[in-house]
Short mmCIF file of C-alpha atoms in Angstrom, two decimals:
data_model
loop_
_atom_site.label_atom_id
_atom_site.label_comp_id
_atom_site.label_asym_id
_atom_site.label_seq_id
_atom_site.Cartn_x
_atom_site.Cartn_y
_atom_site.Cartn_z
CA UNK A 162 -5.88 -7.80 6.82
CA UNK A 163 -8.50 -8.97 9.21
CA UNK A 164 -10.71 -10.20 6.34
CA UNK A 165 -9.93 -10.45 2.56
CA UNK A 166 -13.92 -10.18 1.59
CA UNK A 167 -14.63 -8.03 3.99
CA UNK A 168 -11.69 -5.29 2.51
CA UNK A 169 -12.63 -5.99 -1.50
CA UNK A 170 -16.68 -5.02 -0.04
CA UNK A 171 -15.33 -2.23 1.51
CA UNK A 172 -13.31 -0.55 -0.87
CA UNK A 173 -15.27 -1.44 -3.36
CA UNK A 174 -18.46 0.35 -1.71
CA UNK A 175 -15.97 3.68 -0.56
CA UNK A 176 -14.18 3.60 -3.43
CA UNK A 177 -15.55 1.97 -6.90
CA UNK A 178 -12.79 -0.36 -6.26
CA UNK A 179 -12.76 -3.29 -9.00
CA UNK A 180 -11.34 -6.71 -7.56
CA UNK A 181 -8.71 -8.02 -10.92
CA UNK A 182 -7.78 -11.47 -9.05
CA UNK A 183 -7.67 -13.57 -6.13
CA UNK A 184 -4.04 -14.96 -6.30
CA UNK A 185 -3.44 -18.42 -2.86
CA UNK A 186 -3.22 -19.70 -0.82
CA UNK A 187 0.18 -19.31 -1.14
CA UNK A 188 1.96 -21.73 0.95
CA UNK A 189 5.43 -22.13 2.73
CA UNK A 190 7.27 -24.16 -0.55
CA UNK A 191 9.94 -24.57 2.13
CA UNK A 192 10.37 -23.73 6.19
CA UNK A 193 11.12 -20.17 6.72
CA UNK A 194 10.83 -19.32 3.31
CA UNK A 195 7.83 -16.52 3.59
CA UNK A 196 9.37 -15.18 6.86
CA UNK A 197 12.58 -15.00 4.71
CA UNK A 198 10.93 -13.12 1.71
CA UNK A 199 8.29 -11.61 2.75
CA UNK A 200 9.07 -10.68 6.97
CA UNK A 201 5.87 -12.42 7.90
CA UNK A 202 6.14 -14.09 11.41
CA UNK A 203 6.87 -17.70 11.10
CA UNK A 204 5.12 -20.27 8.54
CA UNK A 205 1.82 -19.56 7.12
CA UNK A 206 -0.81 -19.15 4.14
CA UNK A 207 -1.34 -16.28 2.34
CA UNK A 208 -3.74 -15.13 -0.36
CA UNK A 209 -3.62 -11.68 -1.91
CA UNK A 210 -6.47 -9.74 -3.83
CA UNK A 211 -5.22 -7.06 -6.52
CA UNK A 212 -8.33 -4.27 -6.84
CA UNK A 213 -7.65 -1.49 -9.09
CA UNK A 214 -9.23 1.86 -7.29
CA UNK A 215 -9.25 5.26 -9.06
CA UNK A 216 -6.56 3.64 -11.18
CA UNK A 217 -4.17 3.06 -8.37
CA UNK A 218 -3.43 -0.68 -7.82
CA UNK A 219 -3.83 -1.90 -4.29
CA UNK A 220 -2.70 -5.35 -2.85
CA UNK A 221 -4.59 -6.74 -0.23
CA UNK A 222 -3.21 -9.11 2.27
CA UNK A 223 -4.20 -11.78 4.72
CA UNK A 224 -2.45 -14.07 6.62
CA UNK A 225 -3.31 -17.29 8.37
CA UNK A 226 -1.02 -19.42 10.98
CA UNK A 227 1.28 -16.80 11.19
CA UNK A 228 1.89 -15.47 15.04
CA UNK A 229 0.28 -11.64 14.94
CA UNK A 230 1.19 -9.64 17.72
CA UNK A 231 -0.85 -7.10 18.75
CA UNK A 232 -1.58 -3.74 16.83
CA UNK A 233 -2.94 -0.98 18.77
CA UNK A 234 -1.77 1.72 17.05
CA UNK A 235 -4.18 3.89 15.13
CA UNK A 236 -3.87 5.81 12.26
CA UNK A 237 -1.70 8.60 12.52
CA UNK A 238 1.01 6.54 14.45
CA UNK A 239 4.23 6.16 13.08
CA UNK A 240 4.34 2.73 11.68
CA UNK A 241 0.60 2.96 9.88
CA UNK A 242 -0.97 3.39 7.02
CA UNK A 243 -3.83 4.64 5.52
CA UNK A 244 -5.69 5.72 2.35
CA UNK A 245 -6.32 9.40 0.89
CA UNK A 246 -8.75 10.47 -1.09
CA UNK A 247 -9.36 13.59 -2.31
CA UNK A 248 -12.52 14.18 -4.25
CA UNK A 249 -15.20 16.58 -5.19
CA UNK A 250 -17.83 14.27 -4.40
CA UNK A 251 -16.85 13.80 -0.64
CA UNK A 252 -20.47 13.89 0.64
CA UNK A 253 -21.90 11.85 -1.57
CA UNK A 254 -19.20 9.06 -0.58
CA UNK A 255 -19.57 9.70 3.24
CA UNK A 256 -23.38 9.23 3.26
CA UNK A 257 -23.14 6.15 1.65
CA UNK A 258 -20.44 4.75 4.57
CA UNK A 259 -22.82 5.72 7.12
CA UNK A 260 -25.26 2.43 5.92
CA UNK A 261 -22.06 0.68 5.81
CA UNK A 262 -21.55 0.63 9.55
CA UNK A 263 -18.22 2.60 8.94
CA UNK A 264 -17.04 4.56 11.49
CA UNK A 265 -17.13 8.38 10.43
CA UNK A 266 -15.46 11.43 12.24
CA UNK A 267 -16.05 15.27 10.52
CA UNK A 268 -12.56 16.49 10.87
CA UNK A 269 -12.25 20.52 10.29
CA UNK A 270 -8.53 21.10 11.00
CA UNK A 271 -5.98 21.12 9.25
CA UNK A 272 -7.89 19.72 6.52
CA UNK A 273 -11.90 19.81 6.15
CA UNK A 274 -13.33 16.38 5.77
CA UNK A 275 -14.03 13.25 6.81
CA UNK A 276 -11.73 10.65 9.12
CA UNK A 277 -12.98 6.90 8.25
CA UNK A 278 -12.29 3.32 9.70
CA UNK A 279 -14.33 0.71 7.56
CA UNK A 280 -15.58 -2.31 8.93
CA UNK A 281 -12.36 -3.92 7.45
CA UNK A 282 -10.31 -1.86 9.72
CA UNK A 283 -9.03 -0.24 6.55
CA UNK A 284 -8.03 3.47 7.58
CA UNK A 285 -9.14 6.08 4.66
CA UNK A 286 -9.02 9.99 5.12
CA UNK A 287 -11.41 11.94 3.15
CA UNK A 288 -10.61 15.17 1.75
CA UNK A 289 -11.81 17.50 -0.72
CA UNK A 290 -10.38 18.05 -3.81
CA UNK A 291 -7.77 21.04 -4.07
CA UNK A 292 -8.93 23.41 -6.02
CA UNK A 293 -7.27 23.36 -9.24
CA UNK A 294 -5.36 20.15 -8.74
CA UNK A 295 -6.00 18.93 -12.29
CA UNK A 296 -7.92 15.66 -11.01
CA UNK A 297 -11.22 15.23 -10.11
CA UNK A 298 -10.30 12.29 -7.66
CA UNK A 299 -7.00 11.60 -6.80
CA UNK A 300 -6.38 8.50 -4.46
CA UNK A 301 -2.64 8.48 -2.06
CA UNK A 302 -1.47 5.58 -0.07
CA UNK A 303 0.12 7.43 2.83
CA UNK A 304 2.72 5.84 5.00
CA UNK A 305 3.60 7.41 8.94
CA UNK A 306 7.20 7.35 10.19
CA UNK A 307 8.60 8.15 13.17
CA UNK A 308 10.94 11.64 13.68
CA UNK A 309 13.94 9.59 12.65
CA UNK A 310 13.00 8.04 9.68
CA UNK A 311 10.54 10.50 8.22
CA UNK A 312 13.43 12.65 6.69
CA UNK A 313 15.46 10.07 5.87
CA UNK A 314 12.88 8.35 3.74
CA UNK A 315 11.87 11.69 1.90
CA UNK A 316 15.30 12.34 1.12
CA UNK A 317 15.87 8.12 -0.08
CA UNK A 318 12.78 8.52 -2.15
CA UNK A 319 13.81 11.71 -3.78
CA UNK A 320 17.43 10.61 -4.43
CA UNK A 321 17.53 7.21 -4.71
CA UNK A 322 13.88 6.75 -6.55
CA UNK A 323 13.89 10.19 -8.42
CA UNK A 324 10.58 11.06 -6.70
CA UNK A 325 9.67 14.32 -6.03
CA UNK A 326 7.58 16.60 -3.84
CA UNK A 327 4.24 17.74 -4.78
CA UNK A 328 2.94 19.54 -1.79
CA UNK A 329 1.91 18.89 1.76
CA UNK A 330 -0.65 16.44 2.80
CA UNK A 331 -2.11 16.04 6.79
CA UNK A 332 -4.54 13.74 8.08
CA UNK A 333 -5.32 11.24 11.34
CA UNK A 334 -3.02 13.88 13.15
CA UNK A 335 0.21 13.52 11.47
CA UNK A 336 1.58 15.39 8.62
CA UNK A 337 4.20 15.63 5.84
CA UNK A 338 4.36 15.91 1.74
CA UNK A 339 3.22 14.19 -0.94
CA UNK A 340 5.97 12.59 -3.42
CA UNK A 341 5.48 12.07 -7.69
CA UNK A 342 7.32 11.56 -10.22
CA UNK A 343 6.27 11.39 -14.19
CA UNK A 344 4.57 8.03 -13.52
CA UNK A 345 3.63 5.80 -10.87
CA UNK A 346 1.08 6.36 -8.25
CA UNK A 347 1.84 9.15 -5.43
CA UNK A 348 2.87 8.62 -2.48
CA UNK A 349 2.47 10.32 0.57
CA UNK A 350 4.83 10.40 3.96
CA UNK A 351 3.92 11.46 6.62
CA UNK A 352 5.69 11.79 10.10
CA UNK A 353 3.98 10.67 12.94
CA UNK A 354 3.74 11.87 16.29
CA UNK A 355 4.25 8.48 18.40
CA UNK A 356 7.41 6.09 18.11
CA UNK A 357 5.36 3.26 17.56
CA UNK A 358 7.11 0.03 15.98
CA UNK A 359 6.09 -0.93 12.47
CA UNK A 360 4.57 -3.99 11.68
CA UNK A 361 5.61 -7.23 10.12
CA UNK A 362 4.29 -8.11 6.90
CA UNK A 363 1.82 -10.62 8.22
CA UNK A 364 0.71 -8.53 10.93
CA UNK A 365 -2.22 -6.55 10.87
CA UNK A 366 -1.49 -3.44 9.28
CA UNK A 367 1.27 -4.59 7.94
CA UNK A 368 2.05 -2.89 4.20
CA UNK A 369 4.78 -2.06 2.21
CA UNK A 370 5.54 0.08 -1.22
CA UNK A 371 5.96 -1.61 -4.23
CA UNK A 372 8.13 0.37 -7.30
CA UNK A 373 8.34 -0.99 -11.08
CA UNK A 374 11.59 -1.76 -12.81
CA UNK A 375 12.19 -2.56 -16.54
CA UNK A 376 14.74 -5.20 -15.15
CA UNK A 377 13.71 -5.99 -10.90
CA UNK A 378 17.57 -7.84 -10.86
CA UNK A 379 19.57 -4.81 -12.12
CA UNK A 380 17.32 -2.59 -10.63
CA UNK A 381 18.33 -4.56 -6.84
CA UNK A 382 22.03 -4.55 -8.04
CA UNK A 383 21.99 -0.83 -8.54
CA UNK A 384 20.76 -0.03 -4.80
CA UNK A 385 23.75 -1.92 -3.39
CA UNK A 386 26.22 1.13 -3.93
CA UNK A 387 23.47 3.26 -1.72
CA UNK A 388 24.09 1.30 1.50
CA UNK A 389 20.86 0.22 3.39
CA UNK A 390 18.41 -1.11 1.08
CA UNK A 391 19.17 -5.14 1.71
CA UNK A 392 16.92 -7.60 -0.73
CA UNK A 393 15.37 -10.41 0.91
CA UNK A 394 16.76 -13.08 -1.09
CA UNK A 395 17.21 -13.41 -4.69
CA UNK A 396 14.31 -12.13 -6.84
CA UNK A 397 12.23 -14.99 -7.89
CA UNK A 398 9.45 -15.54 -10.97
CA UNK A 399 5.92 -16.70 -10.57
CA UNK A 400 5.46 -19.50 -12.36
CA UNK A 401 1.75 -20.24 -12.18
CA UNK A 402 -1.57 -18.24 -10.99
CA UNK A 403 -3.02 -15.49 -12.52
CA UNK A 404 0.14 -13.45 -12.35
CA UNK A 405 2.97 -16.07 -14.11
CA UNK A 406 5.11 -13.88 -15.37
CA UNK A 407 5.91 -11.81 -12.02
CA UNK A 408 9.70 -11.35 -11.26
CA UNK A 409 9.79 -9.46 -7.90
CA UNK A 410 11.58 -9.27 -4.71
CA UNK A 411 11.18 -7.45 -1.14
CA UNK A 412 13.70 -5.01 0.54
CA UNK A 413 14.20 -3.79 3.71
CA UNK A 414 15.28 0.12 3.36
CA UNK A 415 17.73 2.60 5.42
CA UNK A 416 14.40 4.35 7.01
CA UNK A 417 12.35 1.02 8.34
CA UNK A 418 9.99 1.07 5.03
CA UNK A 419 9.54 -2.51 3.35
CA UNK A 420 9.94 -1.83 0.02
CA UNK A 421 9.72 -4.61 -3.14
CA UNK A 422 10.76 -3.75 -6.63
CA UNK A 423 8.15 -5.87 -9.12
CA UNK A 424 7.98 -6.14 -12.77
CA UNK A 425 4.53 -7.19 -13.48
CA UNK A 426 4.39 -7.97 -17.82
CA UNK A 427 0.91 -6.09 -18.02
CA UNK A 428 -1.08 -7.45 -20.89
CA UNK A 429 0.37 -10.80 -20.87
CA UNK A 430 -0.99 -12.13 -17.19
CA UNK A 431 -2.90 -15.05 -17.54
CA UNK A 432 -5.92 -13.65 -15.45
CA UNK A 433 -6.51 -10.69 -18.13
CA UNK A 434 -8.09 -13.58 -20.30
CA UNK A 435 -11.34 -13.56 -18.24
CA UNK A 436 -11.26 -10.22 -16.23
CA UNK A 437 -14.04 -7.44 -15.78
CA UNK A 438 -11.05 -5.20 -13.96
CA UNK A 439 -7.26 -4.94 -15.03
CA UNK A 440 -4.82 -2.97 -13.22
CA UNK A 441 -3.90 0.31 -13.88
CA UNK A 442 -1.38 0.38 -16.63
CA UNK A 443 2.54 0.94 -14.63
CA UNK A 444 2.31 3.97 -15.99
CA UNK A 445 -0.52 5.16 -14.51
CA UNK A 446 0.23 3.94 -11.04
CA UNK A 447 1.76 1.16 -8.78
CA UNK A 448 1.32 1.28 -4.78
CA UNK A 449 0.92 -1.93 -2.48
#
């Protein structure tokens, strides 16, 4: 993230977005430890803001002091991400990025609507709503793989996650299907046109997918059998912040995806004492 204020304005003018904390700087507690657990390049800082947007809960990340190579790619590419929405409303929300200085691109094939890079350099397709979907908005972190891994993580998340698919989805010139399952956010993957290589954590447009478990340990023991989903370390607890209570931990997956398994204790996080926005409830959606 090139700017943590500059994202939480953004998606909080394209979206509604409401910011629930501001967790950092988060520092190295020992050498090589955030390069260990998280795949950032080298020692840094970190801070992370948690907005909840349309009821989806987004993590926003920037790094400082970590090496960041260059990231050309744009949207589309395999190895990016981006944000759909799909809404009713879409002009209304497009004439308000225009005084944003966002940059806006009518796109008419193979989906009317609008193409978007904020200020941020946050990616967000805009799409109207299918008829007859059942929501009035509906907001899909999409990821793009290349031709190899784009099967290989639809058929992981269906079999190994118990997702599910719920249609096709295109945008930014790539397309592929939308995943569900009876709670969580959806997910949408995508495969890319371009063999472009993905991103570390820390650089930017880095991003990964983040799934609840009832028990994050079990849950990491249970993808052993599977082959290819390695943890990155030994899940840890946060002890202090406005999230003490967090047990989490990072994979790497079969099909290049960073992946983390988290088991946030909503309604017992210290920052819910003082804040205007929580995040969606887990079941009503988790995507990082």
């Amino acid at each position: 993230m090139r700017s943590l204020e500059e994202a939480i304005h953004d998606l909080r003018n394209a979206l509604g977005a409401g910011l629930c904390y501001i967790e950092g700087p988060i520092q190295d507690p020992e050498p090589g430890w955030m390069a260990h657990k998280l795949g950032s390049r080298g020692s840094c800082t970190l801070q992370v803001a948690a907005m909840n947007a349309l009821g989806t809960n987004l993590e926003l990340f920037e790094y400082a002091g970590a090496e960041q190579r260059s990231w050309t790619a744009t949207a589309g590419e395999a190895g990016t991400f981006f944000l759909l929405l799909r809404t009713p409303r879409l002009e209304r929300i497009v004439s308000r990025l225009f005084t944003e200085n966002a940059v806006v691109r009518p796109v008419e094939d193979p989906v009317p609507g609008y193409e978007v890079i904020l200020p941020s350099g946050i990616h967000l397709a805009i799409q109207h709503s299918t008829p007859g979907g059942g929501q009035a908005e509906q907001l899909v972190g999409a990821v793009c793989l290349n031709r190899y891994d784009y099967q290989g993580a639809v058929s992981g998340l269906e079999s190994t996650f118990g997702l599910r698919q719920a249609g096709a989805v295109a945008a930014f010139g790539a397309s592929g299907v939308l995943l569900t399952s009876d709670y969580g956010a959806q997910l949408a993957v995508l495969h890319a046109h371009s063999p472009s290589p993905r991103p570390a954590n820390s650089d930017l447009g880095g991003h990964h997918v983040a799934f609840h478990a009832d028990d994050v340990d079990a849950s990491a023991e249970a993808l052993h059998p599977v082959g290819g989903y390695v943890p990155r370390g030994d899940a840890e607890t946060i002890t202090d912040g406005p999230i003490a209570g967090d047990r989490w931990v990072y994979l790497d997956s079969p099909f290049g995806l960073q992946l983390e398994l988290i088991n946030m204790p909503d309604g017992q996080l210290p920052y819910e004492a003082a804040a205007d926005v929580r995040r969606g409830p887990i079941a009503a959606g988790v995507f990082v």
